[in-house]
Short mmCIF file of C-alpha atoms in Angstrom, two decimals:
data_model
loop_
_atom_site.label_atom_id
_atom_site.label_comp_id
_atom_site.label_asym_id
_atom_site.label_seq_id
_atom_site.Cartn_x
_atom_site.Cartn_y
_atom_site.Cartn_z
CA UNK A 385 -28.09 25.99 -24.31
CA UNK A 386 -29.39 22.25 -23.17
CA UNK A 387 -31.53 22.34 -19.77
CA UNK A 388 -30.20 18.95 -19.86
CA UNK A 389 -26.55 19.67 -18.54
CA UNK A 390 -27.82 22.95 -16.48
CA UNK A 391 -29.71 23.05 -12.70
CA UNK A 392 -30.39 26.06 -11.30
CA UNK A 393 -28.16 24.47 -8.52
CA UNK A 394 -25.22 24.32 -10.80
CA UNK A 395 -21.85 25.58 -9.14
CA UNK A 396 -20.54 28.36 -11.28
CA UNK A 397 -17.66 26.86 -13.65
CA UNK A 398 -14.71 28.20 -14.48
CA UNK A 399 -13.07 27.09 -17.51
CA UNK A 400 -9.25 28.41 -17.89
CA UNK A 401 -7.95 29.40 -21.08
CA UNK A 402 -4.97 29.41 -22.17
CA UNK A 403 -4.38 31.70 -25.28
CA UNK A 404 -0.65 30.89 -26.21
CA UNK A 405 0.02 26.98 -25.08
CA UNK A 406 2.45 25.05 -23.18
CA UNK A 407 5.12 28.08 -24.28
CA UNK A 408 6.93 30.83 -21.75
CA UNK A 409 9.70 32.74 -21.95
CA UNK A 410 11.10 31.45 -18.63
CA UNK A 411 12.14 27.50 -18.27
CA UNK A 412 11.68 27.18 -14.56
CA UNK A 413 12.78 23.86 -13.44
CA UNK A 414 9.76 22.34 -11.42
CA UNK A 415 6.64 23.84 -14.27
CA UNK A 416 4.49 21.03 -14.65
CA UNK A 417 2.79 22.56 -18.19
CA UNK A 418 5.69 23.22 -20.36
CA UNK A 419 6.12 19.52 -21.38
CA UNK A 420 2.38 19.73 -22.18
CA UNK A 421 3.58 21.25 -26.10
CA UNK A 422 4.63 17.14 -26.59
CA UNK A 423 0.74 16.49 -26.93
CA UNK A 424 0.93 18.60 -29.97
CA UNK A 425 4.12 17.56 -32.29
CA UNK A 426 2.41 18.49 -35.57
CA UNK A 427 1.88 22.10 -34.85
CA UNK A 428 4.49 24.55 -34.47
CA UNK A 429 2.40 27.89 -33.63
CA UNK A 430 0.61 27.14 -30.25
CA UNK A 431 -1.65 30.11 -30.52
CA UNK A 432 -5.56 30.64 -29.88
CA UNK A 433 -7.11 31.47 -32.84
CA UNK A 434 -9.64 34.76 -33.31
CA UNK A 435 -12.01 32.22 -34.41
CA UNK A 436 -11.59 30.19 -31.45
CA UNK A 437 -11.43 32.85 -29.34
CA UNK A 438 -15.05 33.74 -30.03
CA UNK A 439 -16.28 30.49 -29.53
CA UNK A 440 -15.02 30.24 -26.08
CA UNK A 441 -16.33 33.21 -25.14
CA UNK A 442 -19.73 33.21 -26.55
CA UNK A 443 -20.41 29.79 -25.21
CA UNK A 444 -18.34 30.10 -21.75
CA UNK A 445 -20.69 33.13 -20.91
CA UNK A 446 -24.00 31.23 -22.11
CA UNK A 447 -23.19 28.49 -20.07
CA UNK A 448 -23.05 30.57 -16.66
CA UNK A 449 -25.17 30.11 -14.25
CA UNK A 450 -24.33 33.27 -11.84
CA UNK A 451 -24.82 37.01 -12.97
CA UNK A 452 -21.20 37.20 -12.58
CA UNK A 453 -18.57 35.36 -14.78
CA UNK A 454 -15.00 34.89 -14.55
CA UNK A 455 -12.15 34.74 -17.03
CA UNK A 456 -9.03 33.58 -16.24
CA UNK A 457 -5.87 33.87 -18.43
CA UNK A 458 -3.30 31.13 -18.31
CA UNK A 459 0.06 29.81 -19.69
CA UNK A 460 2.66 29.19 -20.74
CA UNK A 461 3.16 33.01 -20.33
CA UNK A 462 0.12 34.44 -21.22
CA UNK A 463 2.06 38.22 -21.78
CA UNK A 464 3.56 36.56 -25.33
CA UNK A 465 0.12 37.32 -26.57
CA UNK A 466 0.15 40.99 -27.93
CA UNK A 467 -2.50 43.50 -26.12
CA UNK A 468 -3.97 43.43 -29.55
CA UNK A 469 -5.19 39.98 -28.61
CA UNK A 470 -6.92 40.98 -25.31
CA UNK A 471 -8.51 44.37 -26.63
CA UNK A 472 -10.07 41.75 -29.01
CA UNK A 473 -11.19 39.47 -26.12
CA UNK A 474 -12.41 42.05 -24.30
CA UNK A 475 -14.77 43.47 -27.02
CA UNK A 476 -15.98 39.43 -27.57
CA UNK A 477 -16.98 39.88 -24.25
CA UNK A 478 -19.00 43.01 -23.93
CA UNK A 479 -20.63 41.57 -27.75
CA UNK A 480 -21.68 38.50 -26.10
CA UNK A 481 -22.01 39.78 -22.53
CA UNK A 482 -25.20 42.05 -22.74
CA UNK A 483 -24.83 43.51 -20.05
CA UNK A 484 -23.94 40.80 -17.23
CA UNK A 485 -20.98 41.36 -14.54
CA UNK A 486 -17.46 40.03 -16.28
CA UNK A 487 -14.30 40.04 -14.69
CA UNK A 488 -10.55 39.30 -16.05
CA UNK A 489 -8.08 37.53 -13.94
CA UNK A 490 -4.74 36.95 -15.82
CA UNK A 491 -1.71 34.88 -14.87
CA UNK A 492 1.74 35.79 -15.36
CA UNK A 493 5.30 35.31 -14.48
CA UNK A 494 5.74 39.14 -14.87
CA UNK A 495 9.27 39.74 -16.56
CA UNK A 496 7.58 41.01 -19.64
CA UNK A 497 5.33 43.76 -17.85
CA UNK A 498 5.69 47.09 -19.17
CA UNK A 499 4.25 50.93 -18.37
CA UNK A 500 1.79 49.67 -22.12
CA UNK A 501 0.62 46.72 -20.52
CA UNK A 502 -0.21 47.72 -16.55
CA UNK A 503 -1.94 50.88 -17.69
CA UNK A 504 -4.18 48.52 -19.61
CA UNK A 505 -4.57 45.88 -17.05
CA UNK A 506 -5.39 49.29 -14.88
CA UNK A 507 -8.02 50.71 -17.33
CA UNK A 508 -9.89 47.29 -17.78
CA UNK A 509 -9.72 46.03 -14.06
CA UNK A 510 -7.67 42.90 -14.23
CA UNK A 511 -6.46 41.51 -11.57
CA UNK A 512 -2.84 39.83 -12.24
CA UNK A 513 -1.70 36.71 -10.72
CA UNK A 514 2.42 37.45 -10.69
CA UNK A 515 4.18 34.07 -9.78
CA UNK A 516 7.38 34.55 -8.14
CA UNK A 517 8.53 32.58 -4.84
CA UNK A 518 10.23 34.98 -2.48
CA UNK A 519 13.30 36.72 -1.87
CA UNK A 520 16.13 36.81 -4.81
CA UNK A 521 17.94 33.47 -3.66
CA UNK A 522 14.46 31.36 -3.44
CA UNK A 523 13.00 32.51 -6.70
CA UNK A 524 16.14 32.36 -8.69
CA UNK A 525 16.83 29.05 -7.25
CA UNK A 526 14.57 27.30 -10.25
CA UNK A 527 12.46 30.47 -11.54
CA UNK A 528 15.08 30.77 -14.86
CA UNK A 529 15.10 31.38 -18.29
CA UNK A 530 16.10 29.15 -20.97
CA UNK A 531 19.75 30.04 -21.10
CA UNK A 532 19.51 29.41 -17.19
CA UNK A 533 19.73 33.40 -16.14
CA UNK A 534 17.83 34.49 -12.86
CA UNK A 535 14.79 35.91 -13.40
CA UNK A 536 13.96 37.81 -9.74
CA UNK A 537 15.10 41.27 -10.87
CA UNK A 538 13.03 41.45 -14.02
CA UNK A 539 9.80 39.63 -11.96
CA UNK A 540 10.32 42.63 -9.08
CA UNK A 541 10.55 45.79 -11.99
CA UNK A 542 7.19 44.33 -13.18
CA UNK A 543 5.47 44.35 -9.74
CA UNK A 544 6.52 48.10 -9.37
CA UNK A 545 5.30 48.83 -12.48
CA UNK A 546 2.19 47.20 -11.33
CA UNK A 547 2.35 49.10 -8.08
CA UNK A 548 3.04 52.35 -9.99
CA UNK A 549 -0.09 52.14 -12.13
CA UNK A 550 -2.18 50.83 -9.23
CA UNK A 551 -3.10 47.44 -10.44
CA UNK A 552 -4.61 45.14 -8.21
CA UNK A 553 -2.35 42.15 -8.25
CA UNK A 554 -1.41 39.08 -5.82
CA UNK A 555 1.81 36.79 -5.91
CA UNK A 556 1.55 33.28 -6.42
CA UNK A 557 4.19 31.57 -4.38
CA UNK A 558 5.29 27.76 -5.20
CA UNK A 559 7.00 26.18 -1.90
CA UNK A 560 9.54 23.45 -2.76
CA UNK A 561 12.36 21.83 -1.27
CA UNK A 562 14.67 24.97 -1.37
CA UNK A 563 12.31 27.62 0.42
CA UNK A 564 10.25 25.42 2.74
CA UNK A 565 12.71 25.85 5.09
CA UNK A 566 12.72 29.55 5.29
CA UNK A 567 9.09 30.14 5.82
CA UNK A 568 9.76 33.44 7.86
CA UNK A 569 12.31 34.72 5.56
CA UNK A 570 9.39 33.99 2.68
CA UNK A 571 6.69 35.83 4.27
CA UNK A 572 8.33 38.88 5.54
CA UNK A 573 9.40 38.92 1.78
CA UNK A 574 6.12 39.74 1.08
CA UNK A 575 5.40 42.09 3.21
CA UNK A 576 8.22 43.85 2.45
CA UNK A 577 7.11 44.31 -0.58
CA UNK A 578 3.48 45.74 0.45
CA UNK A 579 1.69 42.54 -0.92
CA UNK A 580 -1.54 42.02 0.97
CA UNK A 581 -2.73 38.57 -0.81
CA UNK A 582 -0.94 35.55 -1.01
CA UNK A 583 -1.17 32.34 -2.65
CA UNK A 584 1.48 29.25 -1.40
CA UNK A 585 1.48 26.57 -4.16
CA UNK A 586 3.63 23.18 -2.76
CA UNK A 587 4.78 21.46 -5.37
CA UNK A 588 4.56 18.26 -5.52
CA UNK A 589 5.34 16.00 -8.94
CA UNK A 590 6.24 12.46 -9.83
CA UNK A 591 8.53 11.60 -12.57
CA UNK A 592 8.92 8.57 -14.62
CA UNK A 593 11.84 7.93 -17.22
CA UNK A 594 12.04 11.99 -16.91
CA UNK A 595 8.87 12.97 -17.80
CA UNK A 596 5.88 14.01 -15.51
CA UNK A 597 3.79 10.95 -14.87
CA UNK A 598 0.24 11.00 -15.14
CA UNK A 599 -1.42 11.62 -11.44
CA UNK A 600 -2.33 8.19 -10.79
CA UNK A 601 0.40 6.50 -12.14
CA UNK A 602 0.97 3.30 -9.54
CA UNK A 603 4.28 2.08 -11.45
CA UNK A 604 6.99 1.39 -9.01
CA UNK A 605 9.49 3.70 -11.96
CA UNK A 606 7.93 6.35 -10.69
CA UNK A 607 9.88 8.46 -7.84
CA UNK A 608 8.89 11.94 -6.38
CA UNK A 609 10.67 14.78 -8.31
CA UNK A 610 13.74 16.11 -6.63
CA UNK A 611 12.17 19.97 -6.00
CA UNK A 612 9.11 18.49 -4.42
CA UNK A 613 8.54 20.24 -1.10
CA UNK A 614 8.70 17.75 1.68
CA UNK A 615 5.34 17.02 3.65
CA UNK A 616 6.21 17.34 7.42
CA UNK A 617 8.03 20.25 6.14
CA UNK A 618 5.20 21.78 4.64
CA UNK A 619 3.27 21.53 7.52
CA UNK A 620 5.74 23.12 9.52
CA UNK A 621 6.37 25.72 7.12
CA UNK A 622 2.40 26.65 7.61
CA UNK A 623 2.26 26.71 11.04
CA UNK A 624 5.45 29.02 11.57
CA UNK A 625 4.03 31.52 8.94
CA UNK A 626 0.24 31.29 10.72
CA UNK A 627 1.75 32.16 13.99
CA UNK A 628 3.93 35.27 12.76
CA UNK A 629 0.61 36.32 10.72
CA UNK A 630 -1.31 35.71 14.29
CA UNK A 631 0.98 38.46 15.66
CA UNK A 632 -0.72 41.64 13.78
CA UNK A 633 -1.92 40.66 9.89
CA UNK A 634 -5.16 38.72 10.36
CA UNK A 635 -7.16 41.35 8.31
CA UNK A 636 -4.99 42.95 6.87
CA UNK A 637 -2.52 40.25 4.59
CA UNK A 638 -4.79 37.83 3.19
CA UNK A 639 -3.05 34.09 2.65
CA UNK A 640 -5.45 32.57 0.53
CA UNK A 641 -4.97 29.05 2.56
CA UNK A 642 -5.71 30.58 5.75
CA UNK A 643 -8.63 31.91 4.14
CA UNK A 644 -10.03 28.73 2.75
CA UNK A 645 -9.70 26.73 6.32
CA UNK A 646 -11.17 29.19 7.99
CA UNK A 647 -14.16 29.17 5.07
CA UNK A 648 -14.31 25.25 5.74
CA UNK A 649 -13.84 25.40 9.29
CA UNK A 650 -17.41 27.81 9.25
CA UNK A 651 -19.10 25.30 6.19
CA UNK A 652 -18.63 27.65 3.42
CA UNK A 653 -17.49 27.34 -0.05
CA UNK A 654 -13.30 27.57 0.52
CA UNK A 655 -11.38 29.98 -1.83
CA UNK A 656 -9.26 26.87 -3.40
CA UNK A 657 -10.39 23.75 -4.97
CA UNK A 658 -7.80 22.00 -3.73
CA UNK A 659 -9.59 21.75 -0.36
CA UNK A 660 -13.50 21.57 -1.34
CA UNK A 661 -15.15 18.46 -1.02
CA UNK A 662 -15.52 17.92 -4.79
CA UNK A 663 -13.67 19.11 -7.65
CA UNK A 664 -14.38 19.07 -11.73
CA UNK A 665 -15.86 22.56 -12.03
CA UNK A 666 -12.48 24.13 -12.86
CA UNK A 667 -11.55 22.79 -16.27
CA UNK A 668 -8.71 24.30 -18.86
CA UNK A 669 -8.82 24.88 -22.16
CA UNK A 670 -5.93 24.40 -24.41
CA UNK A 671 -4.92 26.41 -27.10
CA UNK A 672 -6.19 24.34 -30.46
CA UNK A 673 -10.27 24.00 -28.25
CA UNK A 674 -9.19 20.78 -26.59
CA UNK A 675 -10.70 20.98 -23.37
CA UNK A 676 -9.42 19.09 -20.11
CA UNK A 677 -10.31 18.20 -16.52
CA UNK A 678 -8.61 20.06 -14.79
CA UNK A 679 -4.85 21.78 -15.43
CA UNK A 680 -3.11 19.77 -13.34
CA UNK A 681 -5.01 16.78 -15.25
CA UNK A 682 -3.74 17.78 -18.67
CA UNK A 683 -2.79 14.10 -20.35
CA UNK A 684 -4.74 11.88 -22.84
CA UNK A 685 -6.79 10.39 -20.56
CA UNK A 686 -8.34 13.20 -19.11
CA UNK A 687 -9.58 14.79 -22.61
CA UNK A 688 -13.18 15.84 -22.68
CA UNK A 689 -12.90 17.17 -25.94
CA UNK A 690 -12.72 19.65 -28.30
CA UNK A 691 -14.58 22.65 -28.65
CA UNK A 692 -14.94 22.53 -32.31
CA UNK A 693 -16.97 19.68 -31.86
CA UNK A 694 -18.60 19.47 -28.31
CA UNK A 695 -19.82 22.60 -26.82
CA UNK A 696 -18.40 23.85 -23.24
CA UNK A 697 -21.95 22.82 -21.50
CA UNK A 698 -22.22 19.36 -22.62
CA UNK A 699 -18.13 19.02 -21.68
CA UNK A 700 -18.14 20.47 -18.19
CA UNK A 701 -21.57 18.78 -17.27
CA UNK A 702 -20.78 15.09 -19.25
CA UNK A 703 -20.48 12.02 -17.52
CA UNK A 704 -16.86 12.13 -17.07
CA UNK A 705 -16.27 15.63 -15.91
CA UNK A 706 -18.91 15.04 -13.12
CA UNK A 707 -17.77 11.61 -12.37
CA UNK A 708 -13.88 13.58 -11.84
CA UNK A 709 -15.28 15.64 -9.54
CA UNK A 710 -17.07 13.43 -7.67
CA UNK A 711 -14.08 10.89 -7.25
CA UNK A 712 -12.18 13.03 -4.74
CA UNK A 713 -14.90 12.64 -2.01
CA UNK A 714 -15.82 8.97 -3.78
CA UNK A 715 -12.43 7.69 -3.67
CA UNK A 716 -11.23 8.61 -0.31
CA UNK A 717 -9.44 6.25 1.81
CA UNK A 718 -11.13 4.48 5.09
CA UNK A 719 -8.52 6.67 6.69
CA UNK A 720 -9.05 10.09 5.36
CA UNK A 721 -12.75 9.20 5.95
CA UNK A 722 -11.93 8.59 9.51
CA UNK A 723 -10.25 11.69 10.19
CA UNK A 724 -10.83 14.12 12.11
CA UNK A 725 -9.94 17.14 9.67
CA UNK A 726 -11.72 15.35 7.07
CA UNK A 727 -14.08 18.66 6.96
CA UNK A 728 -11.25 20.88 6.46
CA UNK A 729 -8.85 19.27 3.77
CA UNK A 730 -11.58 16.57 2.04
CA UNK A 731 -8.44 14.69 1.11
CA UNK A 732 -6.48 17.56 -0.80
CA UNK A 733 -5.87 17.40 -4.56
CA UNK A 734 -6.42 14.32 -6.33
CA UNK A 735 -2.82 14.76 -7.89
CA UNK A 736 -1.45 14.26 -4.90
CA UNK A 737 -2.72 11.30 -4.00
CA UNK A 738 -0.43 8.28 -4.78
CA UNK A 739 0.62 6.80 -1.15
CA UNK A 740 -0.84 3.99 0.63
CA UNK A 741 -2.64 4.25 4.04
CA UNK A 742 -1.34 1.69 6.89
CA UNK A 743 -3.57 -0.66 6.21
CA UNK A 744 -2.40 -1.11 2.22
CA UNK A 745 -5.02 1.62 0.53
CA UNK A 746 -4.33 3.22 -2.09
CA UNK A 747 -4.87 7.41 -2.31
CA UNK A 748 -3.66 9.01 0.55
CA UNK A 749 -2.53 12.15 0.07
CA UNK A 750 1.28 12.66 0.07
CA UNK A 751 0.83 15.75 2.48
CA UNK A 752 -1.35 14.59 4.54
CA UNK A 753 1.40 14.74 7.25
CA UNK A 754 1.69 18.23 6.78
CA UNK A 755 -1.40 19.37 7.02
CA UNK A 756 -2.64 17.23 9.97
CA UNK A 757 -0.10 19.16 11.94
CA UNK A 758 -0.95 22.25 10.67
CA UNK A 759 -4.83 21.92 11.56
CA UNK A 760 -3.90 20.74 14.68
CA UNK A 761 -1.67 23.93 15.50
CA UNK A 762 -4.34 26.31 13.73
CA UNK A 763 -7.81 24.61 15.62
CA UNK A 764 -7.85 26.74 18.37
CA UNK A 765 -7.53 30.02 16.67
CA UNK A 766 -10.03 28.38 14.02
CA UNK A 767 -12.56 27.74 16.73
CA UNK A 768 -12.47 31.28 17.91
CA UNK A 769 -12.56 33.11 14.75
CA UNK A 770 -15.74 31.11 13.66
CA UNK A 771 -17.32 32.13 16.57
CA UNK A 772 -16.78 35.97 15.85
CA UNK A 773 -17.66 35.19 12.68
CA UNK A 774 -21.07 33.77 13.58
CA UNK A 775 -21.48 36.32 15.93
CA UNK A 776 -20.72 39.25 13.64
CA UNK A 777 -17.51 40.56 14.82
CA UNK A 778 -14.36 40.41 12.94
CA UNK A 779 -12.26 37.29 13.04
CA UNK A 780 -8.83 39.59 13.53
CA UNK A 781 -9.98 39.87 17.00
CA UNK A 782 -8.31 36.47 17.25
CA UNK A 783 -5.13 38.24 17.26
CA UNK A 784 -5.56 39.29 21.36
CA UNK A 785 -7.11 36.42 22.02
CA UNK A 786 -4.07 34.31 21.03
CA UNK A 787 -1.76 37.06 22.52
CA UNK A 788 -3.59 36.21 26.45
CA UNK A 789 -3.68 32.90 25.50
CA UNK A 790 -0.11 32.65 25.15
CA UNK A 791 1.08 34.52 27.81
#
């Protein structure tokens, strides 16, 4: 391992891996990854070899920086993979571990859970990602398989069966032009269901000729993607759901954006990349070693590589990687840099930056409207919970605060 790419100031990096491709039983209508399998005509078995395998994981844990180190499990559907496969990866780990802290996080869209698989997630201390988008008419709305049947009822047997074997799971919920408009329906879903940590995903993608165009694609072919959520409605879709989790949650459902403002509203590291100042420690790792920027940057010209040839150091701290990262803070427009709640979004993803600012610049974030109202409703409550933070009392208190406030 090269001191050359390493300081001891080095951000942990994550590297996601995805062990069976651009493939999934599901075809859901808005996934920006399964067109990804067109990179890779010539091969007809998208599948990470044992070989492989063991290269990645020998060289992602030497290349941590922190005691601890995080896998993460992506697809395609990761659960086409037989159990065989992750005993395997687990043992890699504990060979090539010695010892340190390792945790598994896995992705799926949890219609192929069984009793097998939850009572090994249980015994090994995964936690599962489970990606469904609300009640039975949102999720079915795009969430289908390939012969275009609903997917919501086999999704909600998989979360009992997580729920039966006690497996520590979360839901990761994409908002799109179909739910955004039902953001209290959408969260009391959740709750319903006794989950206490929640991602929202909006989707946002671009289409040219009808493909997915690359994220900073200026060609005037290029039109927003008819299931992208809309941005005023996105922020209003926040701020309804903040103020019904203002009532009695805070502390006890976690919303992972709510989390992360709060985390930049204080100065710390936020739980989501999409709002830190920098990005480009969060790469992806396809199937055949090819490594990537990032995996919503998964196109030609964002290719660092191939693991066969480059190790996961040198690829994560090259030039390129670092000069990725460092273009969402470089490349910010004079009016984003201007902005008030510049500390709390830092501009947003990078994908979703392809508008122009009023005075002609390029790179403003298409939902910037959204969440400009939505820090605007949540500063307030923001203020006071990072003052009970920095005093040492819980930030829930916020919850009868706001209730004399808004008397």
């Amino acid at each position: 391992m090269s001191s050359t790419f390493l300081s001891p100031f080095a951000k942990p990096i994550y590297v996601m891996l995805k062990p069976i491709g651009a493939v999934c039983n599901l075809a859901c209508e808005y996934c920006y990854y399964l067109e990804k399998s067109h990179f890779y005509p010539e091969v007809k078995n998208h599948i990470l070899t044992d070989e492989l395998l063991e290269k990645f994981i020998k060289e992602y844990i030497e290349c941590q920086t922190t005691p601890e180190i995080l896998f993460t499990w992506h697809g395609g559907e990761t659960l086409m993979r037989p159990i065989s496969f992750y005993k395997k990866a687990l043992e890699l780990q504990r060979k090539y571990g010695r010892g340190r802290q390792i945790d598994n996080c896995i992705q799926t869209n949890g219609t192929l859970l069984t009793d097998e698989w939850c009572l090994f997630f249980k015994e090994n201390n995964f936690l599962v990602g489970v990606s469904i988008d609300g009640p039975q008419e949102f999720h079915d709305e795009y969430r289908r398989n390939k012969q275009g049947l609903p997917s919501f009822y086999k999704v909600m047997k998989g979360i009992e069966l997580l729920k039966k074997h006690q497996v520590e799971y979360n839901a990761m919920a994409v908002v799109n032009d179909y739910n955004v408009d039902f953001p209290l329906e959408f969260y009391n879903f959740f709750k319903s269901i006794d989950c206490h940590y929640i991602q929202f995903s909006p989707i946002v993608e671009r289409m040219k000729q009808n493909k997915l165009s690359t994220p900073d694609e200026k060609d005037q072919e290029v039109t927003l993607a008819p299931f992208s959520v809309d941005a005023m409605k996105w922020g209003e879709f926040l701020c309804a759901i903040f103020d019904e989790w203002l009532k009695s949650d805070v502390g006890t459902y976690y919303i992972q954006l709510f989390d992360s403002t709060l985390a930049n509203w204080v100065g710390e590291q936020p739980g989501v990349c999409t709002l830190a100042k920098t990005c480009g420690h969060a790469g992806v790792m396809e199937f055949n070693g090819d490594m990537y920027a990032c995996d919503h940057f998964v196109f030609p010209e964002y290719k660092l590589g191939n693991i066969r040839t480059r190790s996961i150091t040198e690829m994560m701290y090259s030039t390129e990687q670092i000069r990725f990262g460092n273009d969402k803070q470089d490349k910010l427009p004079t009016q984003c840099k201007a902005c008030e709640f510049l500390f709390a979004c830092n501009g947003e993803c990078p994908k979703n930056r392809f508008l122009y600012t009023a005075n002609g610049e390029y790179g403003l974030n298409y939902l910037c409207v959204g969440f400009k109202k939505f820090f605007n409703h949540v500063a307030p409550y923001m203020d006071f919970m990072k003052q009970e933070l920095l005093a040492k009392r819980p930030p829930a208190n916020v919850m009868e605060w706001a209730k004399e406030k808004n008397k």
